[in-house]
Short mmCIF file of C-alpha atoms in Angstrom, two decimals:
data_model
loop_
_atom_site.label_atom_id
_atom_site.label_comp_id
_atom_site.label_asym_id
_atom_site.label_seq_id
_atom_site.Cartn_x
_atom_site.Cartn_y
_atom_site.Cartn_z
CA MET A 1 16.08 11.80 25.97
CA THR A 2 14.60 14.87 24.33
CA PRO A 3 11.85 13.95 21.88
CA ARG A 4 12.36 15.56 18.51
CA LEU A 5 8.63 16.30 18.17
CA ARG A 6 6.40 18.29 20.54
CA ALA A 7 3.02 17.89 18.92
CA ALA A 8 -0.25 16.06 19.22
CA ILE A 9 -3.35 15.20 17.24
CA THR A 10 -6.03 17.37 18.80
CA GLY A 11 -9.09 16.79 16.62
CA VAL A 12 -10.58 14.25 14.26
CA GLY A 13 -13.28 14.67 11.60
CA TYR A 14 -15.11 12.45 9.14
CA THR A 15 -17.89 12.60 6.62
CA PRO A 16 -20.06 9.50 6.36
CA PHE A 17 -18.57 6.83 4.10
CA SER A 18 -20.85 5.69 1.29
CA ARG A 19 -21.02 4.28 -2.23
CA GLU A 20 -22.20 7.62 -3.55
CA SER A 21 -21.71 10.82 -1.65
CA GLY A 22 -23.87 12.87 -3.99
CA THR A 23 -21.54 15.80 -3.56
CA SER A 24 -18.19 17.11 -4.71
CA VAL A 25 -14.82 16.00 -3.38
CA LEU A 26 -14.19 19.62 -2.40
CA ASP A 27 -17.34 19.61 -0.28
CA LEU A 28 -16.34 16.32 1.36
CA ALA A 29 -12.87 17.64 2.14
CA ALA A 30 -14.23 20.84 3.62
CA GLN A 31 -16.76 18.95 5.74
CA ALA A 32 -14.13 16.64 7.24
CA CYS A 33 -11.66 19.45 7.87
CA ALA A 34 -14.32 21.67 9.45
CA ALA A 35 -15.38 18.78 11.66
CA ALA A 36 -11.80 18.09 12.77
CA ILE A 37 -11.14 21.75 13.55
CA GLU A 38 -14.37 21.99 15.53
CA ASP A 39 -13.62 18.69 17.29
CA ALA A 40 -10.28 20.10 18.45
CA GLY A 41 -12.05 23.08 19.96
CA LEU A 42 -10.22 25.44 17.61
CA GLY A 43 -11.52 28.33 15.58
CA SER A 44 -10.73 28.19 11.89
CA GLU A 45 -8.77 31.43 12.30
CA GLU A 46 -6.22 29.42 14.30
CA VAL A 47 -5.53 26.89 11.54
CA ASP A 48 -2.48 28.03 9.60
CA GLY A 49 -1.46 24.79 7.91
CA ILE A 50 -3.11 22.28 5.60
CA ALA A 51 -1.82 19.15 3.90
CA SER A 52 -3.24 16.36 1.80
CA PHE A 53 -2.41 13.66 -0.71
CA MET A 54 -3.96 12.16 -3.80
CA VAL A 55 -3.45 9.46 -6.38
CA MET A 56 -3.74 10.35 -10.06
CA HIS A 57 -5.53 13.60 -9.25
CA ASP A 58 -8.50 11.92 -7.58
CA SER A 59 -8.87 14.73 -5.06
CA VAL A 60 -8.66 18.51 -4.67
CA PRO A 61 -5.66 20.71 -3.82
CA SER A 62 -5.25 21.94 -0.28
CA GLN A 63 -5.45 25.56 -1.40
CA ALA A 64 -9.02 24.96 -2.58
CA VAL A 65 -10.03 23.55 0.78
CA ALA A 66 -8.33 26.41 2.62
CA THR A 67 -10.24 28.80 0.38
CA VAL A 68 -13.72 27.35 0.86
CA LEU A 69 -13.19 27.02 4.62
CA GLY A 70 -12.27 30.68 4.86
CA LEU A 71 -8.99 29.81 6.55
CA PRO A 72 -6.53 32.63 7.25
CA GLU A 73 -3.15 32.87 5.53
CA GLN A 74 -1.48 29.48 5.40
CA ARG A 75 2.10 29.05 6.54
CA LEU A 76 2.25 25.40 5.56
CA LEU A 77 0.43 24.09 2.52
CA LEU A 78 1.38 20.75 1.06
CA ASP A 79 -0.10 18.41 -1.55
CA VAL A 80 1.75 15.18 -2.22
CA ASP A 81 1.32 12.70 -5.04
CA LEU A 82 1.16 9.57 -2.90
CA GLY A 83 -1.25 6.86 -1.95
CA GLY A 84 -1.66 5.15 1.36
CA GLN A 85 1.98 5.82 2.27
CA ALA A 86 1.07 9.40 3.10
CA PRO A 87 -1.07 9.84 6.23
CA CYS A 88 1.49 9.14 8.97
CA TYR A 89 4.08 10.94 6.84
CA LEU A 90 1.99 14.10 6.59
CA VAL A 91 1.15 14.01 10.31
CA THR A 92 4.88 13.65 11.05
CA LEU A 93 5.74 16.58 8.79
CA ALA A 94 2.97 18.64 10.38
CA ALA A 95 4.28 17.70 13.83
CA ALA A 96 7.80 18.73 12.83
CA ALA A 97 6.48 22.01 11.45
CA VAL A 98 4.58 22.92 14.64
CA THR A 99 7.58 21.86 16.73
CA ALA A 100 9.77 24.21 14.70
CA GLY A 101 7.23 26.99 14.98
CA MET A 102 6.49 27.08 11.26
CA ALA A 103 2.79 26.64 11.88
CA ARG A 104 0.50 26.41 14.91
CA ASN A 105 -2.35 24.10 13.88
CA VAL A 106 -2.25 21.97 10.74
CA VAL A 107 -5.20 20.07 9.30
CA VAL A 108 -4.28 16.91 7.38
CA PHE A 109 -7.00 15.39 5.23
CA ARG A 110 -7.91 12.87 2.54
CA ALA A 111 -11.06 13.21 0.46
CA MET A 112 -12.34 11.24 -2.49
CA ASN A 113 -15.31 9.98 -4.37
CA GLY A 114 -13.48 6.69 -4.39
CA ARG A 115 -16.50 4.56 -5.21
CA SER A 116 -18.68 6.74 -7.41
CA GLY A 117 -15.77 8.55 -9.08
CA SER A 118 -12.12 7.61 -9.67
CA ARG A 119 -11.68 4.05 -8.49
CA VAL A 120 -8.11 3.43 -7.46
CA GLY A 121 -8.64 -0.32 -7.51
CA THR A 122 -8.94 -0.41 -11.27
CA MET A 123 -6.96 2.71 -12.00
CA GLN A 124 -3.96 2.62 -14.31
CA PHE A 125 -0.99 4.16 -12.55
CA ALA A 126 1.00 6.12 -15.10
CA GLY A 127 4.65 5.71 -14.36
CA MET A 128 7.85 4.68 -16.03
CA GLY A 129 7.41 1.06 -15.05
CA ALA A 130 3.87 0.91 -16.40
CA GLN A 131 4.88 -0.19 -19.91
CA TYR A 132 6.13 -3.50 -18.49
CA ARG A 133 2.96 -4.17 -16.53
CA TYR A 134 -0.12 -2.98 -18.38
CA PRO A 135 0.46 -4.82 -21.64
CA VAL A 136 0.71 -8.09 -19.71
CA ARG A 137 -2.42 -7.32 -17.65
CA TYR A 138 -0.46 -6.95 -14.43
CA ASP A 139 -2.23 -3.71 -13.96
CA ALA A 140 -4.03 -3.40 -10.64
CA TYR A 141 -2.52 -2.48 -7.29
CA MET A 142 -4.23 -5.52 -5.76
CA MET A 143 -1.97 -7.71 -7.90
CA TYR A 144 1.20 -6.08 -6.57
CA VAL A 145 0.18 -6.51 -2.94
CA ALA A 146 -0.92 -10.07 -3.73
CA MET A 147 2.48 -10.82 -5.30
CA TRP A 148 4.15 -9.84 -2.02
CA GLY A 149 1.51 -11.59 0.09
CA GLN A 150 2.05 -14.82 -1.83
CA ARG A 151 5.80 -14.75 -1.16
CA PHE A 152 5.21 -13.83 2.50
CA LEU A 153 2.92 -16.82 3.03
CA HIS A 154 5.42 -19.07 1.27
CA GLU A 155 8.42 -18.00 3.36
CA THR A 156 6.57 -17.96 6.67
CA GLY A 157 4.67 -21.21 6.08
CA GLY A 158 1.36 -19.39 6.23
CA GLY A 159 -1.81 -19.91 4.27
CA ALA A 160 -5.37 -18.88 3.64
CA GLU A 161 -6.31 -19.31 7.31
CA ASP A 162 -3.87 -16.56 8.25
CA LEU A 163 -5.29 -14.07 5.79
CA GLY A 164 -8.77 -15.17 6.78
CA ALA A 165 -7.99 -14.63 10.46
CA VAL A 166 -7.17 -10.99 9.70
CA ALA A 167 -10.39 -10.46 7.78
CA VAL A 168 -12.52 -12.19 10.42
CA ALA A 169 -10.94 -10.39 13.39
CA GLN A 170 -11.41 -7.01 11.77
CA ARG A 171 -15.00 -7.66 10.74
CA ARG A 172 -15.80 -8.26 14.39
CA TYR A 173 -14.68 -4.71 15.19
CA ALA A 174 -16.70 -3.36 12.28
CA GLU A 175 -19.84 -4.84 13.86
CA ARG A 176 -19.30 -2.26 16.64
CA ASN A 177 -18.49 0.63 14.28
CA PRO A 178 -21.49 2.50 12.83
CA ARG A 179 -19.23 4.28 10.36
CA ALA A 180 -18.01 1.03 8.78
CA VAL A 181 -19.49 0.13 5.40
CA ARG A 182 -18.86 -3.62 5.67
CA ARG A 183 -20.49 -4.85 8.88
CA ALA A 184 -22.03 -8.21 7.99
CA PRO A 185 -20.56 -10.88 10.28
CA LEU A 186 -17.82 -13.00 8.76
CA ASP A 187 -16.44 -16.30 9.98
CA LEU A 188 -13.55 -18.34 8.66
CA GLU A 189 -15.85 -20.82 6.92
CA ALA A 190 -17.55 -18.03 4.97
CA TYR A 191 -14.17 -16.51 4.22
CA LEU A 192 -12.77 -19.75 2.77
CA ALA A 193 -15.96 -20.25 0.75
CA SER A 194 -15.52 -16.94 -1.08
CA PRO A 195 -13.86 -17.32 -4.45
CA TYR A 196 -10.44 -15.91 -5.21
CA VAL A 197 -10.26 -12.50 -6.86
CA VAL A 198 -6.50 -12.38 -7.31
CA GLU A 199 -4.97 -15.35 -5.55
CA PRO A 200 -4.19 -15.38 -2.66
CA PHE A 201 -6.85 -12.70 -2.07
CA ARG A 202 -10.60 -13.24 -1.84
CA ALA A 203 -13.10 -10.38 -1.60
CA PRO A 204 -12.90 -10.16 2.23
CA ASP A 205 -9.12 -9.70 1.92
CA CYS A 206 -9.61 -6.48 0.00
CA THR A 207 -10.39 -2.98 1.16
CA ILE A 208 -13.68 -1.47 0.06
CA GLU A 209 -13.72 1.70 -2.01
CA VAL A 210 -15.88 4.52 -0.62
CA ASP A 211 -16.83 8.13 -1.13
CA GLY A 212 -15.89 10.20 1.89
CA ALA A 213 -13.32 12.27 3.70
CA CYS A 214 -11.35 12.17 6.92
CA ALA A 215 -9.15 14.74 8.62
CA VAL A 216 -7.05 15.24 11.73
CA VAL A 217 -5.62 18.40 13.29
CA VAL A 218 -2.02 18.50 14.51
CA SER A 219 -1.15 21.13 17.11
CA SER A 220 1.78 21.91 19.36
CA LEU A 221 1.81 19.92 22.58
CA ASP A 222 1.47 23.07 24.69
CA ARG A 223 -1.59 24.20 22.74
CA ALA A 224 -2.99 20.67 22.77
CA ARG A 225 -3.08 20.66 26.56
CA ASP A 226 -5.54 23.58 26.51
CA LEU A 227 -7.89 22.11 23.92
CA ARG A 228 -11.02 19.99 24.13
CA HIS A 229 -9.73 16.39 24.26
CA PRO A 230 -6.69 14.73 25.82
CA PRO A 231 -3.77 15.11 23.41
CA ALA A 232 -2.90 12.13 21.21
CA VAL A 233 0.80 12.89 21.44
CA VAL A 234 2.92 12.28 18.35
CA ALA A 235 5.71 10.60 20.31
CA SER A 236 7.48 9.77 17.06
CA GLY A 237 6.96 9.57 13.32
CA ALA A 238 8.99 8.30 10.40
CA TYR A 239 8.83 7.75 6.66
CA ARG A 240 10.88 5.25 4.69
CA ALA A 241 11.37 4.43 1.05
CA GLY A 242 13.69 1.46 0.86
CA PRO A 243 16.64 1.56 -1.52
CA ARG A 244 15.66 0.64 -5.07
CA SER A 245 12.01 1.36 -4.39
CA GLY A 246 11.43 1.28 -8.14
CA LEU A 247 10.49 3.59 -10.96
CA ASP A 248 6.94 4.10 -9.70
CA ILE A 249 4.43 2.95 -7.10
CA GLY A 250 3.93 -0.38 -8.88
CA ASP A 251 7.52 -1.20 -9.84
CA HIS A 252 8.79 -3.72 -7.32
CA LEU A 253 11.21 -5.67 -9.52
CA LEU A 254 14.36 -4.28 -7.86
CA TRP A 255 13.12 -4.95 -4.32
CA ASP A 256 14.94 -7.86 -2.73
CA ASP A 257 12.50 -9.24 -0.19
CA TYR A 258 8.74 -9.23 -0.73
CA THR A 259 8.20 -10.49 2.82
CA ARG A 260 9.52 -7.33 4.45
CA ASN A 261 8.19 -3.89 3.60
CA TYR A 262 9.04 -0.35 4.77
CA THR A 263 7.93 -1.18 8.34
CA SER A 264 11.05 -3.31 8.85
CA LEU A 265 13.19 -0.36 7.84
CA LEU A 266 11.67 2.39 9.96
CA ALA A 267 10.87 0.45 13.14
CA GLY A 268 14.21 1.18 14.81
CA GLU A 269 13.92 4.91 14.30
CA LEU A 270 10.24 4.92 15.25
CA TYR A 271 10.83 3.30 18.63
CA GLY A 272 14.24 4.85 19.27
CA THR A 273 13.17 8.46 18.85
CA ALA A 274 10.20 7.89 21.18
CA GLY A 275 12.20 6.03 23.81
CA LEU A 276 9.78 3.11 23.44
CA ALA A 277 9.96 -0.54 22.43
CA PRO A 278 7.53 -2.98 20.74
CA ALA A 279 6.61 -4.38 24.16
CA ASP A 280 5.23 -0.95 25.11
CA VAL A 281 2.70 -0.90 22.28
CA GLN A 282 -0.81 -1.63 23.55
CA LEU A 283 -2.79 -1.32 20.31
CA ALA A 284 -1.99 -1.07 16.64
CA GLU A 285 -3.67 0.47 13.61
CA ILE A 286 -1.91 -1.21 10.71
CA TYR A 287 -2.54 -0.08 7.14
CA ASP A 288 -4.58 -2.76 5.46
CA CYS A 289 -5.45 -2.13 1.84
CA PHE A 290 -5.30 -5.95 1.78
CA SER A 291 -5.09 -8.46 4.62
CA SER A 292 -1.49 -9.50 4.00
CA THR A 293 -0.16 -6.05 4.86
CA VAL A 294 -1.39 -6.48 8.43
CA LEU A 295 0.70 -9.65 8.83
CA ILE A 296 3.76 -8.04 7.23
CA GLY A 297 3.28 -4.87 9.31
CA LEU A 298 2.91 -6.68 12.65
CA GLU A 299 6.19 -8.49 12.01
CA GLY A 300 7.92 -5.44 10.55
CA LEU A 301 7.20 -3.39 13.65
CA GLY A 302 8.40 -6.20 15.90
CA LEU A 303 4.96 -6.64 17.44
CA CYS A 304 5.39 -10.37 16.95
CA GLY A 305 8.28 -12.52 15.79
CA ARG A 306 9.29 -13.41 12.25
CA GLY A 307 6.83 -15.86 10.78
CA GLU A 308 4.50 -15.55 13.78
CA ALA A 309 1.95 -13.01 12.60
CA GLY A 310 -0.51 -15.56 11.24
CA GLY A 311 -0.54 -17.53 14.46
CA PHE A 312 -0.72 -14.30 16.43
CA VAL A 313 -3.91 -13.21 14.71
CA ARG A 314 -5.40 -16.72 14.73
CA SER A 315 -4.85 -16.90 18.49
CA GLY A 316 -7.14 -13.91 19.05
CA ALA A 317 -4.34 -11.59 20.12
CA THR A 318 -5.64 -8.77 17.90
CA ALA A 319 -9.20 -8.89 19.27
CA LEU A 320 -10.58 -6.31 21.69
CA ASP A 321 -9.83 -8.56 24.63
CA GLY A 322 -6.50 -9.68 23.22
CA ALA A 323 -2.93 -8.71 23.94
CA LEU A 324 -2.72 -6.27 21.01
CA PRO A 325 -6.04 -5.02 19.67
CA THR A 326 -5.44 -4.20 16.00
CA ASN A 327 -7.46 -2.23 13.47
CA THR A 328 -10.13 -1.47 15.99
CA HIS A 329 -12.38 0.28 13.47
CA GLY A 330 -12.45 -2.79 11.29
CA GLY A 331 -9.59 -1.45 9.23
CA LEU A 332 -9.66 -0.33 5.65
CA LEU A 333 -11.01 -3.81 4.94
CA ALA A 334 -14.29 -3.03 6.69
CA GLU A 335 -14.55 0.65 7.61
CA GLY A 336 -13.71 1.80 4.09
CA TYR A 337 -10.78 2.87 1.95
CA LEU A 338 -9.79 6.40 2.85
CA HIS A 339 -6.19 5.48 2.00
CA GLY A 340 -5.30 5.10 5.66
CA MET A 341 -6.30 8.60 6.79
CA ASN A 342 -9.01 6.86 8.79
CA THR A 343 -6.37 4.51 10.23
CA VAL A 344 -4.65 7.53 11.78
CA ALA A 345 -7.95 9.04 12.92
CA GLU A 346 -9.00 5.81 14.66
CA ALA A 347 -5.64 5.68 16.44
CA ALA A 348 -6.13 9.21 17.75
CA LEU A 349 -9.66 8.44 18.94
CA GLN A 350 -8.43 5.34 20.78
CA VAL A 351 -5.56 7.12 22.52
CA GLN A 352 -7.98 9.88 23.51
CA GLY A 353 -10.34 7.32 25.02
CA ARG A 354 -13.10 8.05 22.52
CA GLY A 355 -13.38 4.62 20.95
CA GLY A 356 -16.88 4.03 22.29
CA ASP A 357 -18.00 0.40 22.02
CA ARG A 358 -14.63 -0.55 20.60
CA GLN A 359 -12.47 1.34 23.10
CA VAL A 360 -9.29 -0.58 23.89
CA PRO A 361 -8.93 -0.75 27.68
CA ARG A 362 -5.21 0.09 27.75
CA HIS A 363 -4.67 2.84 25.23
CA GLU A 364 -1.56 4.77 26.17
CA VAL A 365 0.74 3.67 23.33
CA CYS A 366 -0.55 3.06 19.80
CA ALA A 367 1.44 2.17 16.69
CA VAL A 368 0.04 3.35 13.35
CA THR A 369 1.23 2.66 9.82
CA SER A 370 0.59 4.00 6.34
CA GLY A 371 1.51 2.07 3.19
CA ALA A 372 1.86 -1.46 1.91
CA LEU A 373 5.07 -2.10 -0.02
CA MET A 374 8.33 -0.33 -0.77
CA ASP A 375 7.60 2.90 1.04
CA GLY A 376 5.41 4.15 3.83
CA SER A 377 5.27 5.84 7.17
CA ALA A 378 4.39 5.25 10.79
CA LEU A 379 3.60 7.00 14.07
CA LEU A 380 3.66 6.20 17.72
CA LEU A 381 0.74 8.04 19.33
CA THR A 382 0.73 8.14 23.11
CA ALA A 383 -1.17 9.52 26.03
CA ASP A 384 0.29 12.71 27.44
CA ARG A 385 3.09 11.69 29.82
CA MET B 1 3.24 -17.95 -31.37
CA ILE B 2 0.82 -15.37 -32.75
CA SER B 3 -1.73 -14.16 -30.24
CA GLN B 4 -5.26 -13.03 -30.86
CA ASP B 5 -5.56 -11.18 -27.59
CA THR B 6 -6.01 -7.47 -27.40
CA SER B 7 -3.36 -6.53 -24.88
CA PRO B 8 -2.54 -2.84 -25.15
CA PRO B 9 0.88 -2.32 -26.77
CA PRO B 10 3.64 -0.97 -24.58
CA GLN B 11 4.67 2.65 -24.89
CA ALA B 12 8.38 2.31 -25.56
CA ASP B 13 10.78 5.12 -24.70
CA VAL B 14 14.48 5.83 -25.14
CA GLU B 15 15.31 3.58 -22.17
CA SER B 16 13.16 0.65 -23.17
CA ALA B 17 13.47 0.66 -26.97
CA PRO B 18 16.36 -1.87 -27.08
CA PHE B 19 14.38 -4.24 -24.86
CA TRP B 20 11.24 -4.14 -26.99
CA GLU B 21 13.18 -4.33 -30.27
CA ALA B 22 15.08 -7.39 -29.09
CA LEU B 23 11.84 -9.10 -28.11
CA ARG B 24 10.56 -8.69 -31.67
CA ALA B 25 13.56 -10.85 -32.65
CA HIS B 26 12.74 -13.25 -29.80
CA ARG B 27 15.77 -12.21 -27.80
CA ILE B 28 15.88 -10.89 -24.26
CA VAL B 29 18.16 -7.94 -23.68
CA VAL B 30 18.67 -6.27 -20.31
CA GLN B 31 21.00 -3.55 -19.12
CA ARG B 32 24.30 -4.13 -17.34
CA CYS B 33 26.13 -1.54 -15.29
CA GLY B 34 29.50 -0.70 -16.79
CA SER B 35 30.89 0.02 -13.36
CA CYS B 36 29.65 -2.67 -10.95
CA GLY B 37 28.56 -5.20 -13.54
CA ARG B 38 25.11 -5.88 -12.11
CA LEU B 39 22.26 -6.67 -14.46
CA ARG B 40 19.07 -4.66 -14.01
CA PHE B 41 15.43 -4.48 -15.07
CA PRO B 42 13.42 -2.40 -15.90
CA PRO B 43 15.74 -0.39 -18.17
CA MET B 44 16.89 2.88 -16.67
CA PRO B 45 19.62 5.46 -17.33
CA ARG B 46 21.79 4.74 -14.25
CA CYS B 47 22.58 1.82 -12.01
CA PRO B 48 20.20 1.50 -9.05
CA HIS B 49 22.87 -0.35 -7.09
CA CYS B 50 25.90 1.91 -7.49
CA GLY B 51 24.48 4.96 -9.26
CA ALA B 52 26.94 4.84 -12.16
CA PRO B 53 25.70 6.28 -15.44
CA GLY B 54 25.72 4.31 -18.66
CA ARG B 55 23.75 1.45 -20.05
CA GLU B 56 25.32 -1.61 -21.65
CA GLN B 57 22.91 -4.02 -23.28
CA VAL B 58 23.43 -7.73 -22.74
CA GLN B 59 21.45 -10.69 -23.94
CA VAL B 60 20.22 -13.15 -21.33
CA GLN B 61 18.76 -16.58 -21.80
CA GLY B 62 15.64 -15.83 -19.81
CA THR B 63 15.47 -19.07 -17.85
CA GLY B 64 14.88 -18.74 -14.15
CA VAL B 65 12.91 -19.64 -11.06
CA VAL B 66 9.50 -18.36 -9.90
CA TYR B 67 10.12 -15.97 -6.99
CA SER B 68 6.43 -15.24 -6.61
CA PHE B 69 3.21 -15.33 -8.59
CA VAL B 70 -0.40 -14.20 -8.53
CA ARG B 71 -3.32 -15.89 -10.21
CA VAL B 72 -5.99 -13.54 -11.51
CA HIS B 73 -9.40 -15.17 -11.25
CA ARG B 74 -11.76 -12.26 -11.63
CA ALA B 75 -11.65 -9.82 -14.52
CA LEU B 76 -11.05 -6.40 -13.00
CA THR B 77 -11.83 -4.67 -16.29
CA PRO B 78 -14.17 -5.77 -19.13
CA ALA B 79 -11.24 -6.32 -21.51
CA MET B 80 -9.87 -9.04 -19.28
CA ARG B 81 -12.96 -11.21 -19.23
CA ASP B 82 -11.74 -13.64 -21.89
CA GLU B 83 -8.35 -14.01 -20.29
CA VAL B 84 -9.06 -15.07 -16.71
CA PRO B 85 -7.80 -17.13 -15.07
CA TYR B 86 -4.17 -16.31 -15.76
CA SER B 87 -1.02 -16.19 -13.69
CA VAL B 88 1.68 -13.54 -13.56
CA VAL B 89 5.12 -14.48 -12.30
CA VAL B 90 8.08 -12.59 -10.94
CA VAL B 91 11.03 -14.65 -12.16
CA GLN B 92 14.52 -14.58 -10.70
CA LEU B 93 16.61 -15.11 -13.80
CA ASP B 94 19.42 -17.63 -13.65
CA GLY B 95 23.02 -16.47 -13.30
CA ASP B 96 22.67 -13.24 -11.27
CA GLY B 97 20.00 -12.13 -13.67
CA PRO B 98 17.59 -9.45 -12.68
CA ARG B 99 14.00 -10.18 -11.78
CA MET B 100 11.54 -9.96 -14.63
CA ILE B 101 7.80 -10.16 -14.86
CA GLY B 102 5.44 -11.80 -17.28
CA ARG B 103 2.36 -13.88 -17.75
CA VAL B 104 2.49 -17.64 -17.60
CA ASP B 105 1.92 -19.05 -21.05
CA GLY B 106 -1.19 -21.12 -21.61
CA GLY B 107 -2.88 -19.96 -18.41
CA VAL B 108 -1.40 -22.86 -16.45
CA ASP B 109 -0.72 -22.91 -12.72
CA VAL B 110 2.76 -22.45 -11.30
CA SER B 111 4.29 -22.57 -7.82
CA ILE B 112 7.05 -20.62 -6.12
CA GLY B 113 10.35 -22.31 -6.88
CA ASP B 114 9.31 -23.74 -10.25
CA ALA B 115 11.88 -23.54 -13.01
CA VAL B 116 10.64 -21.60 -16.02
CA VAL B 117 11.76 -20.90 -19.55
CA PRO B 118 10.95 -17.86 -21.68
CA CYS B 119 8.57 -17.87 -24.60
CA PHE B 120 7.71 -15.15 -27.06
CA VAL B 121 4.20 -14.19 -28.10
CA ASP B 122 3.88 -11.99 -31.15
CA HIS B 123 1.07 -9.44 -31.00
CA ASP B 124 0.16 -6.81 -33.50
CA GLY B 125 3.19 -4.51 -33.46
CA TRP B 126 4.94 -5.89 -30.38
CA THR B 127 6.18 -9.10 -28.84
CA GLU B 128 5.40 -10.20 -25.30
CA LEU B 129 7.80 -12.14 -23.09
CA ARG B 130 6.00 -14.91 -21.23
CA PHE B 131 7.24 -17.75 -19.09
CA ALA B 132 6.40 -21.43 -19.20
CA PRO B 133 7.21 -24.28 -16.82
CA ALA B 134 10.51 -25.90 -17.79
CA ARG B 135 10.10 -29.47 -18.91
CA ALA B 136 12.22 -31.97 -17.02
CA GLU B 137 15.21 -32.99 -19.08
CA PRO B 138 15.59 -36.74 -19.66
CA PRO B 139 18.59 -38.13 -17.75
#
C-alpha cells in the first residue's frame, strides 16, 4: 500500500499560555513559529509555506507573520475561517502540499489573546443561522456542545461521572505539565460539587481561554529524516463535514445524530489510508473544548465500542499507565484553549519521545482530532517505519 | 403572552421573513421542498436533502418531542443575569417535521423524550416561539 502522504511534523513551538500575554497577537504568532522552525533545526530561509486559522478575526493573517519573521517567498499561504476543526486539517493540507512538491517546509500556527482579548466563549458567531439562536439566548458555543453531550449521555446511558472521569483523568496529566494553566488537583468528589454552568457541563468540563500561540512545522519525510528530532510521520490525515452540516458553525438543526460527530465519518479513511486499525493506536490526543467531545471522539474513532467511552475512561484506560493514554498534556480542558493546535503539538512531542514526565511508554501510533460537532479533522502520527 | 425581557430582535432576511411574520400571527410556518417533500428548518433557498431549488411555505402545528436540551445556570453575559436558569430545547416536530429550537417557557425543567407544545411570546417588534411541556389529556 502506497501512503498518499510523505510528510512529517519536524518541529513544535509554543509561547507561554497566560491570562494576559501583554503583547500583540502578531508577536505571539511570530514567537511560536520561530520556536517551531528553530526546534525543527531549520533556517527560516527554508520555510516556504505558512497556514493558520481564526474565528471572527481574532488573530492575524499568515502574510503578516511571514513578513515579521523575514521568511522568503511563500509558495503556500493559507488562512481559513474555522475554529477547532482546523489544526489536523491544515497539517494534512500542508502534508499533501509537501508530498506534491508545492512547498518544502510549512509552518502551521494558531495565535490569540483568547483571554485578555476576543473571548470565543462568549463571542457571537455571525452566520445565517444566528437569527434563530441569539434572540432566544442560545448563543454560546458551550451550549451547542452541551446539547450534543446531553443527547450522547442519554443514548449511551452515561452521566455526570463519565464527564467527570474525563476532567479528572486529564487534570492528572496537567499536574505533570508546566505549560498547563489549570494544574490544581481535581477528584470526582470536587468535580460533582462544582455547580453547573450549562447543564450537563460544570466548570471543569470546559476548556480554559488563554493568551498564547502554538505552531508546528510540516516537512517532507526525506527532509525530516535529516533534521533534529525523529520525524512524527503524518501517516494519514482527513477532514470531514457531514452532509447537512448547517448554515454556520452553530447551526446543528439538520444534523441527524448528536451522539456521533465527524469522527465517525472520517475514521474509515483515516485508518484505511494509513494501513492501520484502531487496535494499533497507542495514544490519543482528542479535541476537548468540552469533556463530552472526548467521549464522542473515542467512540467515533473506534478506540472503544459504542456506549463504552464513559466506562473506558472511568476504568483508568486513558491514564499514563492505561491501555490508551489520552490528552497527555491535560487537554484543552487543562493546558489551555489554543483551539486544538496544542493538541497536535502534544501528539508530535509524544511520538518524538519528548513528552518528559508525561511521556507515554509506547508512542509509535497516535490518533489526533480537531473539532467537536458537524465537521473536523484528524491525523494518525506515527514513528518512522 | 407579552414579555418584558430584553432579548435582541432577530435580523430577518429574505429567507426567514415568512417565518418571522407568521410567528407574529402566532402561526408556525416552515419550508417544504417542492421536489422531495421534506420539511426543513432553518429557512434556506434550496433543499438540503435533495438540492432542489424552491421554497414552499407550510404551516405546522409545532407539537413535538424533546430530542435534547441544555439548562443554562450561569449567565454568560450580563444581559442574561435575570433569565437564568432557563432551558433550551431541540424539538423533533411531530409528523416528519423538522427539528426546531427554542426556550422552554416559564423556565421549567424538561427531559429528553418529553412531549411539548408551542407557545408564542410577543416581544417588542417580534414574536418568539417557545415550547412548554404538554399537559396530559384526560382519558
